XYZ file of N, CA, C and O in Angstrom:
356
model
N -14.121 -1.900 3.304
C -14.766 -3.106 2.773
C -13.782 -4.120 2.363
O -12.898 -3.830 1.535
N -14.306 -5.325 2.677
C -13.428 -6.563 1.930
C -13.088 -6.510 0.425
O -14.457 -6.105 -0.185
N -11.885 -6.639 0.041
C -11.836 -6.756 -1.476
C -11.642 -5.279 -2.175
O -11.761 -5.379 -3.398
N -11.846 -4.085 -1.122
C -11.642 -2.896 -1.723
C -10.569 -2.198 -1.203
O -9.977 -2.842 0.096
N -10.008 -1.246 -1.716
C -8.367 -0.624 -1.509
C -8.645 0.722 -2.372
O -9.369 1.078 -3.278
N -7.573 1.348 -2.068
C -7.193 2.563 -2.699
C -5.810 2.326 -3.499
O -4.953 2.108 -2.626
N -5.631 2.524 -4.633
C -4.336 2.406 -5.535
C -3.803 4.005 -5.543
O -4.594 4.746 -6.188
N -2.690 4.156 -5.383
C -1.936 5.351 -5.591
C -0.862 5.287 -6.637
O 0.001 4.192 -6.757
N -0.716 5.812 -7.657
C 0.217 5.581 -8.924
C 1.210 6.679 -9.066
O 0.698 8.031 -9.097
N 2.348 6.315 -9.330
C 3.475 7.211 -9.297
C 4.006 7.148 -10.783
O 3.755 5.861 -11.423
N 4.615 8.179 -11.467
C 5.059 7.783 -13.023
C 6.351 7.313 -12.885
O 6.836 6.928 -14.032
N 7.152 7.303 -11.759
C 8.302 6.425 -11.771
C 8.467 5.833 -10.656
O 7.948 6.074 -9.555
N 9.732 5.114 -10.343
C 9.985 4.521 -9.150
C 10.415 5.566 -8.170
O 11.392 6.432 -8.662
N 10.047 5.555 -7.124
C 10.521 6.546 -6.064
C 10.185 6.155 -4.387
O 9.578 5.206 -4.391
N 10.608 6.984 -3.549
C 10.584 6.789 -2.347
C 9.560 8.016 -1.801
O 10.340 9.083 -2.218
N 8.486 7.615 -1.358
C 7.724 8.790 -1.022
C 7.359 8.418 0.394
O 7.361 7.429 0.820
N 6.717 9.693 1.025
C 5.928 9.348 2.428
C 4.446 9.416 2.574
O 3.700 10.064 1.452
N 3.937 8.673 3.153
C 2.343 8.505 3.502
C 2.035 8.848 5.116
O 2.923 8.815 5.830
N 0.785 9.644 5.276
C 0.437 9.717 6.708
C -1.037 9.172 6.721
O -1.598 9.152 5.619
N -1.409 9.207 8.120
C -2.853 8.733 8.035
C -3.730 10.034 8.439
O -4.922 9.555 9.398
N -3.411 10.991 8.467
C -3.993 12.129 9.196
C -5.465 12.415 9.010
O -6.305 12.681 9.879
N -6.089 12.035 7.822
C -7.592 12.119 7.501
C -8.271 10.841 7.319
O -9.264 10.737 6.626
N -7.504 9.785 7.811
C -8.017 8.432 7.651
C -8.654 7.971 8.934
O -7.740 8.020 10.026
N -9.904 7.397 8.965
C -10.444 7.108 10.164
C -10.476 5.647 10.330
O -10.802 5.265 11.648
N -9.671 4.796 9.671
C -9.624 3.155 9.896
C -8.183 3.053 9.962
O -7.583 3.564 8.822
N -7.708 1.706 10.433
C -6.425 1.517 10.391
C -6.133 0.820 8.873
O -7.311 0.234 8.524
N -4.876 0.909 8.335
C -4.892 0.185 6.913
C -3.536 -0.482 6.939
O -2.438 -0.195 7.828
N -3.461 -1.182 5.919
C -2.167 -2.107 5.375
C -1.800 -1.094 4.060
O -2.752 -0.993 3.321
N -0.393 -0.995 4.064
C 0.105 -0.152 3.029
C 1.030 -1.130 2.432
O 1.923 -1.661 2.906
N 0.678 -1.424 1.068
C 1.385 -2.290 0.062
C 2.462 -1.440 -0.926
O 1.767 -0.785 -1.638
N 3.648 -1.347 -0.954
C 4.372 -0.619 -1.875
C 4.751 -1.498 -3.029
O 5.656 -2.632 -2.384
N 4.501 -1.219 -4.045
C 4.523 -2.050 -5.514
C 5.719 -1.536 -6.080
O 5.420 -0.351 -6.552
N 6.323 -2.515 -7.183
C 7.209 -1.665 -8.081
C 6.622 -1.792 -9.225
O 5.326 -2.121 -9.477
N 7.183 -1.464 -10.474
C 6.503 -1.259 -11.725
C 5.875 -2.489 -12.368
O 4.891 -2.572 -13.250
N 6.164 -3.762 -11.622
C 5.849 -5.049 -12.184
C 4.523 -5.548 -11.059
O 4.311 -6.863 -10.909
N 4.127 -4.498 -10.138
C 3.143 -5.035 -9.257
C 3.787 -5.973 -8.370
O 2.952 -6.708 -7.553
N 4.992 -5.919 -7.886
C 5.657 -6.767 -6.893
C 5.732 -6.192 -5.694
O 6.492 -4.869 -5.642
N 5.394 -6.574 -4.436
C 5.618 -6.235 -3.342
C 7.032 -5.860 -2.845
O 7.633 -6.814 -2.915
N 7.515 -4.570 -2.756
C 8.686 -4.425 -2.434
C 8.694 -3.917 -0.996
O 10.023 -4.007 -0.211
N 7.844 -3.546 -0.327
C 7.774 -3.192 1.196
C 6.264 -3.184 1.746
O 5.403 -2.989 0.713
N 6.143 -3.088 2.900
C 4.651 -3.094 3.289
C 4.425 -2.391 4.892
O 5.590 -2.539 5.580
N 3.461 -1.835 5.234
C 3.345 -1.427 6.381
C 2.090 -1.740 7.031
O 1.016 -2.026 6.415
N 1.946 -2.637 7.948
C 0.724 -3.473 8.681
C 0.140 -2.333 9.700
O 0.831 -1.764 10.702
N -0.990 -2.199 9.752
C -2.114 -1.723 10.688
C -1.484 -0.063 11.117
O -1.178 0.256 12.081
N -1.348 0.562 10.020
C -1.076 2.181 10.105
C -2.263 2.817 10.887
O -3.311 2.299 10.611
N -1.878 3.542 12.145
C -2.788 4.059 12.873
C -3.779 5.047 12.238
O -3.326 6.016 11.584
N -5.141 5.111 12.679
C -5.802 5.951 12.022
C -5.561 7.434 12.714
O -4.956 7.534 13.985
N -5.782 8.615 11.683
C -5.641 9.828 12.216
C -4.077 10.136 12.862
O -3.741 11.313 13.354
N -3.277 9.575 12.616
C -1.681 9.516 12.828
C -0.907 10.323 11.710
O -0.889 10.160 10.537
N -0.281 11.274 12.480
C 0.651 12.432 11.127
C 2.108 12.172 11.195
O 2.712 12.594 10.414
N 2.172 10.792 11.677
C 3.515 10.265 11.435
C 3.920 10.037 10.012
O 3.121 9.346 9.441
N 4.936 10.125 9.625
C 5.497 10.141 8.106
C 5.898 8.463 7.839
O 6.607 8.028 8.773
N 5.101 8.061 7.001
C 5.149 6.424 6.727
C 6.124 6.311 5.390
O 5.663 7.313 4.477
N 7.047 5.491 5.547
C 8.182 5.713 4.327
C 8.428 4.017 3.756
O 8.841 3.368 4.939
N 8.434 3.702 2.666
C 9.053 2.461 2.557
C 10.353 2.382 2.329
O 11.067 3.534 2.181
N 10.966 1.239 2.530
C 12.609 1.325 2.374
C 13.058 1.154 0.860
O 14.332 1.327 0.628
N 12.115 0.968 0.024
C 12.526 0.563 -1.575
C 11.947 1.281 -2.031
O 10.364 1.595 -1.982
N 12.287 1.586 -3.544
C 11.611 2.701 -4.221
C 10.221 1.637 -4.937
O 10.133 0.549 -4.942
N 9.434 2.646 -5.280
C 7.640 1.876 -5.528
C 7.525 2.888 -6.419
O 7.665 3.784 -6.939
N 6.338 2.231 -7.345
C 5.716 2.784 -8.435
C 4.010 3.043 -7.816
O 3.470 3.776 -8.155
N 3.756 2.026 -7.042
C 2.265 1.870 -6.720
C 2.252 1.797 -5.227
O 3.170 1.031 -4.474
N 1.313 2.519 -4.607
C 0.851 1.917 -3.236
C -0.639 1.682 -3.149
O -1.548 2.128 -3.648
N -0.725 0.545 -2.483
C -2.043 -0.142 -2.593
C -2.531 0.074 -0.750
O -1.908 -0.543 -0.230
N -3.638 0.549 -0.536
C -4.092 0.910 0.549
C -5.335 -0.094 1.091
O -6.133 0.015 0.403
N -5.192 -0.967 2.052
C -6.330 -2.027 2.119
C -6.279 -1.869 3.507
O -6.040 -1.600 4.335
N -7.799 -2.587 3.900
C -7.842 -2.812 5.467
C -6.975 -3.611 5.990
O -6.597 -4.357 5.517
N -6.498 -2.910 7.490
C -5.804 -3.675 8.319
C -6.235 -4.888 8.457
O -7.269 -5.395 8.675
N -4.935 -5.926 8.313
C -5.284 -7.304 8.490
C -5.131 -7.929 7.159
O -5.130 -9.152 7.074
N -5.094 -7.359 6.175
C -5.530 -7.889 4.587
C -4.200 -8.460 4.272
O -4.305 -9.773 3.894
N -3.041 -8.079 4.885
C -1.560 -8.715 4.290
C -1.424 -10.207 5.219
O -1.387 -11.099 4.313
N -2.045 -10.023 6.363
C -1.724 -11.397 7.220
C -2.731 -12.314 6.695
O -2.774 -13.495 6.481
N -3.952 -11.911 6.494
C -5.125 -12.872 6.164
C -5.236 -13.282 4.872
O -5.130 -14.534 4.436
N -4.398 -12.693 3.773
C -3.893 -13.203 2.428
C -2.488 -13.783 2.193
O -2.235 -14.166 1.089
N -1.552 -14.042 3.557
C -0.300 -14.306 3.237
C 0.535 -13.557 2.443
O 1.359 -14.025 1.641
N 0.336 -12.237 2.332
C 0.943 -11.265 1.588
C 2.536 -11.023 2.103
O 2.746 -10.553 3.221
N 3.627 -11.131 1.332
C 4.859 -10.934 1.633
C 5.568 -10.232 0.715
O 5.161 -10.134 -0.530
N 6.942 -9.761 1.177
C 7.751 -9.127 0.020
C 7.908 -10.088 -1.006
O 8.623 -11.258 -0.956
N 7.873 -9.589 -2.146
C 8.096 -10.425 -3.384
C 6.791 -11.034 -4.046
O 6.716 -11.647 -5.260
N 5.760 -10.751 -3.332
C 4.112 -11.173 -3.684
C 3.925 -10.364 -5.136
O 4.241 -9.069 -4.933
N 3.403 -11.048 -6.023
C 3.346 -10.362 -7.236
C 1.750 -10.463 -7.428
O 0.817 -11.244 -7.480
N 1.140 -9.073 -7.793
C -0.524 -8.928 -7.922
C -0.740 -8.941 -9.423
O 0.327 -8.451 -10.103
N -1.733 -9.681 -9.866
C -2.288 -9.575 -11.207
C -2.975 -8.067 -11.566
O -3.755 -7.691 -10.698
N -2.630 -7.636 -12.812
C -3.104 -6.545 -12.833
C -4.683 -6.264 -12.922
O -5.314 -5.642 -12.540
N -5.190 -7.463 -13.374
C -6.617 -7.598 -13.152
C -7.256 -7.504 -11.830
O -8.433 -7.193 -11.417
N -6.524 -7.546 -10.883
C -6.809 -7.396 -9.547
C -7.219 -6.106 -8.977
O -8.062 -5.877 -8.208
N -6.793 -5.324 -9.996
C -6.937 -3.751 -9.631
C -8.214 -3.235 -10.444
O -8.311 -1.924 -10.275
N -8.833 -4.155 -11.282
C -9.969 -3.577 -12.410
C -11.025 -3.109 -11.364
O -11.576 -4.249 -10.665
N -11.765 -2.177 -11.793
C -12.994 -1.669 -10.775
C -14.010 -2.431 -11.430
O -14.455 -2.623 -12.621
N -14.899 -3.307 -10.591
C -16.221 -3.645 -11.298
C -17.253 -2.735 -11.355
O -17.411 -1.961 -10.564
C-alpha cells in the first residue's frame, strides 16, 4: 500500500544480504546509514527470487517499499529520511 513499508534494523553498520523468496510483490530496497541517509538502493526487486541482494556500502537500516517508490519520490543516494517518517500511525 502507498505510504507503507517494512523497516529492518541492524545494531551496527554492516553489509548483509536480502532475498525475495517469500515476497509476492516487487519492492524497492533502501539501505540507510545510522543517520537515515540513503547509502544504496535496489529498484524493482523481483518477487519470489532467491538471488542474494547486497548493498555496496555498510548500512544500519533497510526500508522495503513498493516498487516504484524511489522514482516516484525522487530518492537518490544521499537522501536523508526524517525519523518521524518511520513512526507508525
